[in-house]
Short mmCIF file of C-alpha atoms and ligand atoms in Angstrom, two decimals:
data_model
loop_
_atom_site.label_atom_id
_atom_site.label_comp_id
_atom_site.label_asym_id
_atom_site.label_seq_id
_atom_site.Cartn_x
_atom_site.Cartn_y
_atom_site.Cartn_z
CA UNK A 1 -140.01 -70.08 -93.42
CA UNK A 2 -142.09 -71.55 -96.25
CA UNK A 3 -142.01 -69.44 -99.42
CA UNK A 4 -143.86 -69.86 -102.68
CA UNK A 5 -142.62 -67.82 -105.61
CA UNK A 6 -144.96 -67.38 -108.54
CA UNK A 7 -143.10 -66.71 -111.79
CA UNK A 8 -139.84 -68.54 -112.37
CA UNK A 9 -138.19 -66.10 -114.76
CA UNK A 10 -135.03 -64.11 -114.11
CA UNK A 11 -136.13 -62.51 -110.87
CA UNK A 12 -138.20 -65.43 -109.51
CA UNK A 13 -135.62 -68.10 -110.19
CA UNK A 14 -132.69 -66.11 -108.81
CA UNK A 15 -134.60 -64.92 -105.73
CA UNK A 16 -136.07 -68.38 -105.06
CA UNK A 17 -132.69 -70.05 -105.38
CA UNK A 18 -130.99 -67.54 -103.10
CA UNK A 19 -133.75 -67.73 -100.45
CA UNK A 20 -133.42 -71.54 -100.58
CA UNK A 21 -129.68 -71.11 -100.15
CA UNK A 22 -130.43 -69.07 -97.00
CA UNK A 23 -132.08 -72.30 -95.72
CA UNK A 24 -135.70 -71.41 -96.41
CA UNK A 25 -138.19 -73.89 -97.85
CA UNK A 26 -138.91 -72.54 -101.34
CA UNK A 27 -141.29 -73.67 -104.08
CA UNK A 28 -140.97 -71.91 -107.43
CA UNK A 29 -144.13 -72.06 -109.50
CA UNK A 30 -144.56 -71.32 -113.18
CA UNK A 31 -147.33 -72.03 -115.68
CA UNK A 32 -144.72 -73.03 -118.28
CA UNK A 33 -144.63 -76.83 -117.87
CA UNK A 34 -141.60 -77.26 -120.13
CA UNK A 35 -139.57 -74.77 -118.08
CA UNK A 36 -140.50 -76.46 -114.79
CA UNK A 37 -139.70 -79.96 -116.12
CA UNK A 38 -136.32 -78.70 -117.42
CA UNK A 39 -135.51 -77.12 -114.05
CA UNK A 40 -136.31 -80.41 -112.29
CA UNK A 41 -133.76 -82.05 -114.60
CA UNK A 42 -131.16 -79.40 -113.75
CA UNK A 43 -131.50 -77.49 -117.03
CA UNK A 44 -131.56 -73.72 -116.49
CA UNK A 45 -133.62 -71.85 -119.12
CA UNK A 46 -131.42 -68.72 -119.02
CA UNK A 47 -127.68 -68.11 -119.19
CA UNK A 48 -126.70 -66.55 -115.87
CA UNK A 49 -123.23 -67.05 -114.37
CA UNK A 50 -123.27 -69.09 -111.10
CA UNK A 51 -127.00 -69.83 -111.20
CA UNK A 52 -126.95 -73.41 -112.44
CA UNK A 53 -124.68 -74.63 -109.63
CA UNK A 54 -126.78 -72.88 -106.99
CA UNK A 55 -130.09 -74.19 -108.38
CA UNK A 56 -128.84 -77.76 -108.53
CA UNK A 57 -127.24 -77.58 -105.07
CA UNK A 58 -130.48 -76.42 -103.43
CA UNK A 59 -132.76 -78.62 -105.56
CA UNK A 60 -130.72 -81.69 -104.57
CA UNK A 61 -130.77 -80.56 -100.92
CA UNK A 62 -134.59 -80.42 -101.12
CA UNK A 63 -134.90 -76.76 -100.06
CA UNK A 64 -135.78 -75.66 -103.62
CA UNK A 65 -138.73 -77.24 -105.42
CA UNK A 66 -140.34 -76.57 -108.79
CA UNK A 67 -144.00 -76.98 -109.64
CA UNK A 68 -146.81 -75.89 -111.95
CA UNK A 69 -149.40 -76.58 -109.26
CA UNK A 70 -150.98 -73.40 -107.86
CA UNK A 71 -152.48 -75.29 -104.90
CA UNK A 72 -149.05 -74.76 -103.25
CA UNK A 73 -150.10 -71.15 -102.73
CA UNK A 74 -151.99 -72.04 -99.57
CA UNK A 75 -149.05 -73.83 -97.90
CA UNK A 76 -146.69 -70.84 -97.85
CA UNK A 77 -146.08 -68.31 -95.07
CA UNK A 78 -145.26 -65.76 -97.73
CA UNK A 79 -146.15 -65.56 -101.41
CA UNK A 80 -143.73 -63.78 -103.70
CA UNK A 81 -145.02 -62.53 -107.04
CA UNK A 82 -142.26 -62.39 -109.65
CA UNK A 83 -144.14 -62.69 -112.93
CA UNK A 84 -143.23 -60.56 -115.95
CA UNK A 85 -144.80 -57.18 -116.63
CA UNK A 86 -143.80 -56.53 -120.26
CA UNK A 87 -144.70 -53.35 -122.10
CA UNK A 88 -148.26 -53.50 -123.38
CA UNK A 89 -149.29 -52.11 -126.79
CA UNK A 90 -149.94 -48.64 -125.35
CA UNK A 91 -146.59 -48.50 -123.49
CA UNK A 92 -148.17 -49.19 -120.10
CA UNK A 93 -146.96 -52.30 -118.25
CA UNK A 94 -149.07 -55.34 -119.12
CA UNK A 95 -150.35 -56.64 -115.78
CA UNK A 96 -152.28 -59.66 -117.09
CA UNK A 97 -149.86 -62.13 -115.43
CA UNK A 98 -150.19 -60.27 -112.10
CA UNK A 99 -153.99 -60.49 -112.25
CA UNK A 100 -153.84 -64.14 -113.18
CA UNK A 101 -151.77 -64.76 -109.99
CA UNK A 102 -154.30 -62.77 -107.94
CA UNK A 103 -157.07 -64.98 -109.33
CA UNK A 104 -155.06 -68.08 -108.32
CA UNK A 105 -154.63 -66.60 -104.83
CA UNK A 106 -158.37 -65.94 -104.57
CA UNK A 107 -159.09 -69.51 -105.71
CA UNK A 108 -156.57 -71.38 -103.52
CA UNK A 109 -155.65 -69.36 -100.46
CA UNK A 110 -157.66 -70.13 -97.32
CA UNK A 111 -155.54 -68.45 -94.61
CA UNK A 112 -154.11 -64.95 -94.01
CA UNK A 113 -151.04 -64.31 -96.14
CA UNK A 114 -148.15 -61.97 -96.73
CA UNK A 115 -147.85 -61.19 -100.45
CA UNK A 116 -144.56 -59.71 -101.54
CA UNK A 117 -144.43 -58.12 -104.99
CA UNK A 118 -141.08 -58.36 -106.72
CA UNK A 119 -142.40 -57.78 -110.23
CA UNK A 120 -141.93 -54.23 -111.47
CA UNK A 121 -145.45 -52.79 -111.29
CA UNK A 122 -146.91 -49.36 -112.02
CA UNK A 123 -147.34 -47.01 -109.10
CA UNK A 124 -150.53 -47.77 -107.21
CA UNK A 125 -150.64 -51.48 -108.12
CA UNK A 126 -150.08 -52.73 -104.55
CA UNK A 127 -152.99 -50.61 -103.35
CA UNK A 128 -155.27 -51.92 -106.11
CA UNK A 129 -154.30 -55.55 -105.37
CA UNK A 130 -154.90 -55.04 -101.65
CA UNK A 131 -158.39 -53.71 -102.37
CA UNK A 132 -159.17 -56.50 -104.87
CA UNK A 133 -158.17 -59.21 -102.40
CA UNK A 134 -160.06 -57.56 -99.56
CA UNK A 135 -163.21 -57.36 -101.69
CA UNK A 136 -162.98 -60.97 -102.88
CA UNK A 137 -161.77 -62.68 -99.67
CA UNK A 138 -163.62 -60.82 -96.94
CA UNK A 139 -162.58 -63.15 -94.10
CA UNK A 140 -158.87 -63.09 -94.87
CA UNK A 141 -156.11 -60.58 -94.19
CA UNK A 142 -153.52 -59.91 -96.88
CA UNK A 143 -150.42 -57.82 -96.21
CA UNK A 144 -149.09 -56.53 -99.51
CA UNK A 145 -145.36 -55.80 -99.47
CA UNK A 146 -143.73 -53.92 -102.36
CA UNK A 147 -140.16 -55.21 -102.61
CA UNK A 148 -138.61 -54.11 -105.92
CA UNK A 149 -135.64 -56.10 -107.17
CA UNK A 150 -132.48 -54.43 -108.50
CA UNK A 151 -130.47 -57.39 -109.78
CA UNK A 152 -128.88 -57.17 -113.21
CA UNK A 153 -128.77 -59.92 -115.79
CA UNK A 154 -125.26 -61.29 -116.02
CA UNK A 155 -124.50 -60.66 -112.34
CA UNK A 156 -127.89 -61.59 -110.91
CA UNK A 157 -126.79 -63.98 -108.15
CA UNK A 158 -124.10 -61.63 -106.86
CA UNK A 159 -126.47 -58.65 -107.05
CA UNK A 160 -129.11 -60.56 -105.10
CA UNK A 161 -126.69 -61.66 -102.39
CA UNK A 162 -124.89 -58.31 -102.16
CA UNK A 163 -127.51 -55.66 -102.93
CA UNK A 164 -126.85 -51.97 -102.24
CA UNK A 165 -130.17 -51.83 -100.38
CA UNK A 166 -133.42 -53.65 -99.71
CA UNK A 167 -136.60 -51.62 -100.23
CA UNK A 168 -139.72 -52.64 -98.33
CA UNK A 169 -142.96 -50.79 -99.01
CA UNK A 170 -145.80 -51.83 -96.73
CA UNK A 171 -148.59 -50.68 -94.45
CA UNK A 172 -148.21 -52.88 -91.38
CA UNK A 173 -145.77 -53.74 -88.60
CA UNK A 174 -146.28 -57.46 -89.31
CA UNK A 175 -145.20 -56.92 -92.91
CA UNK A 176 -141.99 -55.22 -91.76
CA UNK A 177 -141.27 -58.07 -89.35
CA UNK A 178 -141.71 -60.80 -91.97
CA UNK A 179 -139.57 -58.83 -94.43
CA UNK A 180 -136.82 -58.65 -91.80
CA UNK A 181 -137.04 -62.43 -91.33
CA UNK A 182 -136.94 -63.06 -95.05
CA UNK A 183 -133.89 -60.88 -95.55
CA UNK A 184 -132.33 -61.74 -92.19
CA UNK A 185 -129.13 -63.20 -93.66
CA UNK A 186 -128.54 -60.01 -95.69
CA UNK A 187 -129.43 -57.65 -92.82
CA UNK A 188 -126.85 -59.53 -90.75
CA UNK A 189 -124.30 -58.56 -93.40
CA UNK A 190 -125.22 -54.89 -92.82
CA UNK A 191 -127.11 -54.45 -96.08
CA UNK A 192 -129.28 -51.35 -95.56
CA UNK A 193 -133.04 -51.93 -95.48
CA UNK A 194 -135.40 -49.03 -96.12
CA UNK A 195 -139.01 -49.16 -94.97
CA UNK A 196 -141.47 -46.98 -96.80
CA UNK A 197 -145.03 -47.03 -98.16
CA UNK A 198 -146.02 -49.17 -101.16
CA UNK A 199 -146.29 -46.32 -103.67
CA UNK A 200 -142.86 -44.95 -102.82
CA UNK A 201 -141.30 -48.41 -103.16
CA UNK A 202 -142.90 -48.76 -106.60
CA UNK A 203 -141.64 -45.31 -107.62
CA UNK A 204 -138.11 -46.07 -106.38
CA UNK A 205 -137.89 -49.04 -108.79
CA UNK A 206 -138.97 -47.04 -111.85
CA UNK A 207 -136.91 -44.03 -110.85
CA UNK A 208 -133.77 -46.16 -110.37
CA UNK A 209 -134.00 -47.77 -113.81
CA UNK A 210 -134.90 -44.47 -115.47
CA UNK A 211 -132.02 -42.67 -113.77
CA UNK A 212 -129.54 -45.33 -114.92
CA UNK A 213 -131.00 -45.25 -118.44
CA UNK A 214 -130.63 -41.46 -118.34
CA UNK A 215 -126.92 -41.78 -117.48
CA UNK A 216 -126.39 -44.09 -120.45
CA UNK A 217 -128.31 -41.77 -122.80
CA UNK A 218 -126.34 -38.82 -121.40
CA UNK A 219 -122.90 -40.37 -121.85
CA UNK A 220 -123.90 -41.43 -125.36
CA UNK A 221 -124.70 -37.80 -126.18
CA UNK A 222 -121.45 -36.63 -124.58
CA UNK A 223 -119.70 -39.28 -126.67
CA UNK A 224 -121.20 -37.76 -129.84
CA UNK A 225 -120.06 -34.30 -128.75
CA UNK A 226 -116.58 -35.66 -128.02
CA UNK A 227 -116.44 -37.29 -131.46
CA UNK A 228 -117.42 -34.08 -133.27
CA UNK A 229 -115.01 -31.96 -131.25
CA UNK A 230 -112.00 -34.33 -131.22
CA UNK A 231 -112.15 -35.34 -127.57
CA UNK A 232 -111.57 -38.74 -125.99
CA UNK A 233 -114.68 -40.18 -124.35
CA UNK A 234 -112.70 -42.61 -122.17
CA UNK A 235 -110.86 -39.72 -120.55
CA UNK A 236 -114.05 -37.70 -120.35
CA UNK A 237 -116.01 -40.50 -118.61
CA UNK A 238 -113.07 -41.09 -116.28
CA UNK A 239 -112.85 -37.39 -115.48
CA UNK A 240 -116.58 -37.24 -114.79
CA UNK A 241 -116.61 -40.41 -112.71
CA UNK A 242 -113.85 -39.21 -110.39
CA UNK A 243 -116.34 -36.72 -109.00
CA UNK A 244 -117.85 -38.66 -106.09
CA UNK A 245 -121.20 -36.98 -106.64
CA UNK A 246 -121.32 -38.39 -110.16
CA UNK A 247 -119.51 -41.80 -109.69
CA UNK A 248 -117.96 -43.86 -112.44
CA UNK A 249 -120.85 -46.27 -113.01
CA UNK A 250 -123.07 -46.36 -116.07
CA UNK A 251 -120.91 -43.94 -118.00
CA UNK A 252 -119.80 -46.32 -120.73
CA UNK A 253 -120.90 -45.27 -124.24
CA UNK A 254 -122.79 -47.86 -126.26
CA UNK A 255 -125.01 -48.34 -129.30
CA UNK A 256 -127.96 -47.62 -126.98
CA UNK A 257 -129.37 -49.30 -123.92
CA UNK A 258 -131.60 -52.36 -124.30
CA UNK A 259 -132.86 -55.34 -122.34
CA UNK A 260 -136.14 -56.25 -120.75
CA UNK A 261 -136.08 -53.41 -118.20
CA UNK A 262 -134.77 -49.96 -119.19
CA UNK A 263 -136.83 -49.56 -122.39
CA UNK A 264 -140.05 -50.87 -120.82
CA UNK A 265 -139.66 -49.12 -117.45
CA UNK A 266 -138.78 -45.69 -118.86
CA UNK A 267 -141.85 -45.92 -121.09
CA UNK A 268 -144.11 -47.12 -118.26
CA UNK A 269 -142.91 -44.29 -115.98
CA UNK A 270 -143.56 -41.76 -118.71
CA UNK A 271 -147.08 -43.19 -119.16
CA UNK A 272 -148.02 -43.10 -115.48
CA UNK A 273 -146.50 -39.63 -115.12
CA UNK A 274 -148.52 -38.25 -118.04
CA UNK A 275 -151.68 -39.89 -116.77
CA UNK A 276 -151.08 -38.21 -113.40
CA UNK A 277 -150.41 -34.86 -115.17
CA UNK A 278 -146.84 -34.83 -113.80
CA UNK A 279 -144.01 -33.33 -115.82
CA UNK A 280 -141.73 -35.90 -117.43
CA UNK A 281 -139.68 -33.94 -119.96
CA UNK A 282 -136.39 -35.59 -118.99
CA UNK A 283 -137.85 -39.10 -119.05
CA UNK A 284 -139.32 -38.58 -122.52
CA UNK A 285 -136.04 -37.13 -123.75
CA UNK A 286 -134.18 -40.23 -122.49
CA UNK A 287 -136.57 -42.53 -124.35
CA UNK A 288 -136.31 -40.52 -127.58
CA UNK A 289 -132.54 -40.13 -127.30
CA UNK A 290 -132.10 -43.90 -127.04
CA UNK A 291 -134.41 -44.64 -129.99
CA UNK A 292 -132.43 -42.19 -132.13
CA UNK A 293 -129.14 -43.54 -130.81
CA UNK A 294 -129.74 -46.98 -132.29
CA UNK A 295 -130.61 -45.55 -135.72
CA UNK A 296 -127.66 -43.16 -135.55
CA UNK A 297 -125.38 -46.16 -134.92
CA UNK A 298 -126.68 -47.83 -138.09
CA UNK A 299 -125.96 -44.55 -139.94
CA UNK A 300 -122.46 -44.50 -138.48
CA UNK A 301 -121.80 -47.92 -140.01
CA UNK A 302 -123.33 -46.86 -143.34
CA UNK A 303 -121.26 -43.63 -143.34
CA UNK A 304 -118.12 -45.74 -143.17
CA UNK A 305 -119.03 -46.94 -146.68
CA UNK A 306 -119.79 -43.42 -147.89
CA UNK A 307 -123.50 -44.01 -147.59
CA UNK A 308 -123.76 -47.12 -149.77
CA UNK A 309 -123.81 -50.58 -148.21
CA UNK A 310 -125.80 -52.33 -150.92
CA UNK A 311 -124.34 -55.81 -151.39
CA UNK A 312 -121.64 -55.25 -148.75
CA UNK A 313 -120.82 -58.11 -146.41
CA UNK A 314 -120.97 -56.69 -142.89
CA UNK A 315 -120.23 -58.83 -139.84
CA UNK A 316 -121.66 -58.34 -136.40
CA UNK A 317 -119.96 -59.53 -133.21
CA UNK A 318 -122.37 -59.50 -130.27
CA UNK A 319 -126.15 -59.61 -130.50
CA UNK A 320 -127.31 -59.68 -126.87
CA UNK A 321 -128.29 -56.41 -125.16
CA UNK A 322 -125.15 -56.64 -123.03
CA UNK A 323 -122.50 -59.25 -122.21
CA UNK A 324 -123.02 -62.30 -119.92
CA UNK A 325 -126.60 -62.93 -120.97
CA UNK A 326 -128.36 -64.80 -123.77
CA UNK A 327 -131.11 -62.15 -123.86
CA UNK A 328 -131.73 -60.10 -127.00
CA UNK A 329 -134.86 -58.30 -125.81
CA UNK A 330 -134.78 -54.70 -127.11
CA UNK A 331 -131.10 -55.14 -127.93
CA UNK A 332 -129.57 -52.37 -130.04
CA UNK A 333 -128.43 -55.13 -132.41
CA UNK A 334 -132.03 -55.64 -133.58
CA UNK A 335 -132.61 -52.08 -134.80
CA UNK A 336 -129.09 -51.76 -136.18
CA UNK A 337 -129.14 -55.04 -138.13
CA UNK A 338 -132.64 -54.40 -139.49
CA UNK A 339 -131.54 -50.96 -140.68
CA UNK A 340 -128.43 -52.36 -142.36
CA UNK A 341 -130.50 -55.04 -144.10
CA UNK A 342 -132.96 -52.35 -145.23
CA UNK A 343 -130.05 -50.56 -146.89
CA UNK A 344 -129.01 -53.70 -148.76
CA UNK A 345 -126.17 -55.12 -146.62
CA UNK A 346 -125.57 -58.85 -146.20
CA UNK A 347 -125.16 -59.66 -142.50
CA UNK A 348 -123.14 -62.42 -140.85
CA UNK A 349 -123.27 -62.59 -137.06
CA UNK A 350 -121.86 -64.32 -134.04
CA UNK A 351 -122.67 -64.09 -130.33
CA UNK A 352 -121.19 -66.34 -127.62
CA UNK A 353 -124.55 -67.05 -125.92
CA UNK A 354 -127.28 -65.37 -127.94
CA UNK A 355 -127.40 -67.43 -131.15
CA UNK A 356 -130.55 -69.41 -130.49
CA UNK A 357 -132.47 -66.30 -129.34
CA UNK A 358 -131.11 -64.46 -132.42
CA UNK A 359 -132.49 -67.15 -134.74
CA UNK A 360 -135.96 -66.50 -133.30
CA UNK A 361 -135.64 -62.79 -134.09
CA UNK A 362 -133.75 -62.65 -137.39
CA UNK A 363 -134.77 -66.01 -138.90
CA UNK A 364 -133.24 -66.40 -142.35
CA UNK A 365 -132.46 -62.67 -142.74
CA UNK A 366 -128.88 -63.09 -141.53
CA UNK A 367 -126.14 -65.73 -141.67
CA UNK A 368 -125.15 -67.33 -138.34
CA UNK A 369 -121.46 -67.99 -137.71
CA UNK A 370 -119.75 -70.51 -135.44
CA UNK A 371 -117.25 -68.03 -134.00
CA UNK A 372 -115.78 -64.56 -134.46
CA UNK A 373 -113.25 -65.66 -137.10
CA UNK A 374 -115.96 -67.35 -139.11
CA UNK A 375 -117.93 -64.09 -138.93
CA UNK A 376 -114.89 -62.03 -139.98
CA UNK A 377 -114.06 -64.10 -143.01
CA UNK A 378 -114.50 -62.12 -146.27
CA UNK A 379 -116.32 -59.25 -144.58
CA UNK A 380 -115.84 -55.59 -145.41
CA UNK A 381 -116.42 -54.31 -141.89
CA UNK A 382 -116.62 -55.98 -138.52
CA UNK A 383 -119.01 -54.27 -136.07
CA UNK A 384 -118.82 -54.94 -132.35
CA UNK A 385 -122.22 -54.44 -130.73
CA UNK A 386 -121.77 -56.27 -127.39
CA UNK A 387 -118.79 -56.11 -125.04
CA UNK A 388 -118.18 -59.88 -124.65
CA UNK A 389 -114.81 -60.56 -123.02
CA UNK A 390 -113.83 -63.07 -125.70
CA UNK A 391 -113.92 -60.32 -128.35
CA UNK A 392 -111.27 -58.38 -126.43
CA UNK A 393 -108.81 -61.25 -126.78
CA UNK A 394 -109.29 -61.96 -130.49
CA UNK A 395 -106.08 -62.51 -132.46
CA UNK A 396 -106.06 -59.31 -134.47
CA UNK A 397 -103.56 -60.49 -137.10
CA UNK A 398 -105.67 -63.55 -137.80
CA UNK A 399 -108.79 -61.41 -138.00
CA UNK A 400 -107.12 -58.96 -140.38
CA UNK A 401 -105.98 -61.75 -142.71
CA UNK A 402 -109.53 -63.11 -142.96
CA UNK A 403 -111.27 -59.81 -143.76
CA UNK A 404 -111.68 -58.36 -147.25
CA UNK A 405 -111.29 -54.88 -145.84
CA UNK A 406 -109.71 -54.50 -142.40
CA UNK A 407 -112.22 -52.15 -140.79
CA UNK A 408 -113.46 -52.51 -137.24
CA UNK A 409 -116.45 -50.48 -136.08
CA UNK A 410 -116.32 -50.81 -132.31
CA UNK A 411 -119.60 -49.56 -130.80
CA UNK A 412 -118.57 -50.64 -127.27
CA UNK A 413 -115.03 -49.21 -127.28
CA UNK A 414 -113.55 -52.57 -126.28
CA UNK A 415 -110.24 -51.95 -128.07
CA UNK A 416 -107.66 -49.28 -127.53
CA UNK A 417 -106.90 -47.32 -130.71
CA UNK A 418 -103.17 -48.06 -130.29
CA UNK A 419 -103.47 -51.82 -130.40
CA UNK A 420 -105.80 -51.66 -133.39
CA UNK A 421 -103.43 -49.30 -135.16
CA UNK A 422 -100.54 -51.72 -134.68
CA UNK A 423 -102.64 -54.52 -136.17
CA UNK A 424 -103.31 -52.50 -139.33
CA UNK A 425 -107.03 -51.89 -139.09
CA UNK A 426 -109.20 -48.91 -139.92
CA UNK A 427 -110.83 -48.26 -136.61
CA UNK A 428 -114.07 -46.45 -135.91
CA UNK A 429 -115.20 -46.26 -132.31
CA UNK A 430 -117.35 -44.06 -130.07
CA UNK A 431 -116.41 -40.59 -128.90
CA UNK A 432 -112.86 -40.78 -130.22
CA UNK A 433 -111.26 -39.78 -133.49
CA UNK A 434 -111.37 -42.44 -136.23
CA UNK A 435 -108.09 -44.03 -137.28
CA UNK A 436 -107.74 -44.73 -140.95
CA UNK A 437 -104.76 -46.22 -142.84
CA UNK A 438 -103.25 -44.65 -145.92
CA UNK A 439 -103.07 -46.73 -149.10
CA UNK A 440 -99.58 -48.08 -148.37
CA UNK A 441 -100.79 -49.19 -144.93
CA UNK A 442 -97.92 -47.25 -143.36
CA UNK A 443 -99.42 -44.11 -141.95
CA UNK A 444 -102.60 -43.35 -140.14
CA UNK A 445 -104.85 -40.40 -140.66
CA UNK A 446 -107.81 -39.19 -138.72
CA UNK A 447 -110.28 -39.53 -141.59
CA UNK A 448 -113.39 -41.44 -142.65
CA UNK A 449 -112.88 -44.54 -144.87
CA UNK A 450 -113.13 -43.59 -148.52
C1 UGA B 501 -131.29 -53.19 -115.10
C2 UGA B 501 -130.83 -52.52 -113.79
O1 UGA B 501 -129.46 -52.21 -113.85
C3 UGA B 501 -131.10 -53.44 -112.59
O2 UGA B 501 -130.77 -52.77 -111.38
C4 UGA B 501 -132.58 -53.81 -112.57
O3 UGA B 501 -132.89 -54.71 -111.50
C5 UGA B 501 -132.95 -54.48 -113.88
O4 UGA B 501 -132.68 -53.56 -114.97
C6 UGA B 501 -134.42 -54.81 -113.84
O5 UGA B 501 -135.24 -53.89 -113.74
O6 UGA B 501 -134.78 -56.01 -113.77
P1 UGA B 501 -130.26 -55.07 -116.72
O7 UGA B 501 -131.42 -54.78 -117.63
O8 UGA B 501 -129.92 -56.49 -116.43
O9 UGA B 501 -130.48 -54.35 -115.29
O10 UGA B 501 -128.98 -54.43 -117.41
P2 UGA B 501 -127.98 -53.20 -117.12
O11 UGA B 501 -126.68 -53.74 -116.71
O12 UGA B 501 -128.59 -52.18 -116.28
O13 UGA B 501 -127.82 -52.63 -118.60
C7 UGA B 501 -128.94 -52.11 -119.32
C8 UGA B 501 -128.50 -51.58 -120.66
O14 UGA B 501 -127.68 -50.42 -120.50
C9 UGA B 501 -127.66 -52.57 -121.47
O15 UGA B 501 -128.03 -52.53 -122.82
C10 UGA B 501 -126.24 -52.06 -121.30
O16 UGA B 501 -125.37 -52.41 -122.35
C11 UGA B 501 -126.48 -50.56 -121.24
N1 UGA B 501 -125.39 -49.83 -120.56
C12 UGA B 501 -125.17 -50.00 -119.23
C13 UGA B 501 -124.61 -48.96 -121.29
O17 UGA B 501 -124.80 -48.80 -122.50
N2 UGA B 501 -123.61 -48.27 -120.66
C14 UGA B 501 -123.37 -48.42 -119.33
O18 UGA B 501 -122.43 -47.73 -118.82
C15 UGA B 501 -124.15 -49.30 -118.61
#
């Protein structure tokens, strides 16, 4: 099967590479010439475990090609749209890239086509695109298939190859048949495939991200309750997750969810819901709770210094919105760092993969460090904002010796209070009681730093 994917970002590149690995003939198109030239030279524009090897394997085998030339659109049996749909100024998804692809299709496509939409698009988009194409290309038949993608950054290849389900929204039998061919290798592995209409498929995507975002916002609120009432959030999340109806996933407290999907998709769902006069009280509460969460986390750091961080050297470990990605889009680190700077702190930071993206965001406002120890040196508090594995194995004695004041503010709960206690740190984490040393560094009290 000949596939052309338009949009070679996270979703397009991973999907294209995996379809090529299934043995299909794939061309990935993007209007970013630099990106396409880099990919041809084996340079992957994003950090994603396992992707580079798979891209190069299939590119060298000739099943995966890269191009900026939209005339390839006519050659394919199936066109897959995977361009970005970022949040527009009004909170609605910005569909300009989708419409630009539709214009390319109108200009170049001369035969009937299946068009599969992987981009996250507002409910009703497939129907609008179908109508637009019908109006503009009266002699051609276009089957529009809504096929939302559920892969996560950091585990994208595995998620694509082992999804929980495949969702196919369409109107025709032919569309179902081609979708079954496309996903044949996964259907053979017993991955469930659900056929539905286009609108429902589009709603499933938004509802899935919003539900997961809601779980994160919920556990963050439970974490605050636990902290105020001397509970232990790890035990609480474990106790909740053992209930099969709840499950253990997405119950890890954090400084707030971020990334290119949850913030934009919750907002877009709220927008379309309000426009349709549908109730969306929970969705709006999730959005608001997460905005406040990030500011509350900055306050938590400031509280550690009794409300005054002017001139204090604060170090940040982890800038990306989660581990195993170089992406900082809507990362909690952005709001937290900006708030700390506003209150007069001096910020040093280190992230294993996110430094070059961080430079684009923070510019000269912060100091960039070569590793965690460099960041810790002479700081008065070390804040962990992303759960990178390498932070969990830091040599705590070495860290302690480098810091002016041995205080760790762990906003991902990567350490256990016991190990931190043994290493002589003040330790502030989420949803647990703070551990603070006495002046002789012999005893610990459950107090705030004074
Ligand atoms: C999310 C969804 O999980 C994917 O299914 C979906 O395909 C993708 O959006 C998308 O729409 O493209 P992703 O943005 O890569 O994937 O990241 P997640 O792993 O979902 O994490 C999102 C945010 O929630 C991160 O900031 C993460 O740190 C936070 N999170 C997640 C928590 O704070 N606690 C948790 O327990 C889980």
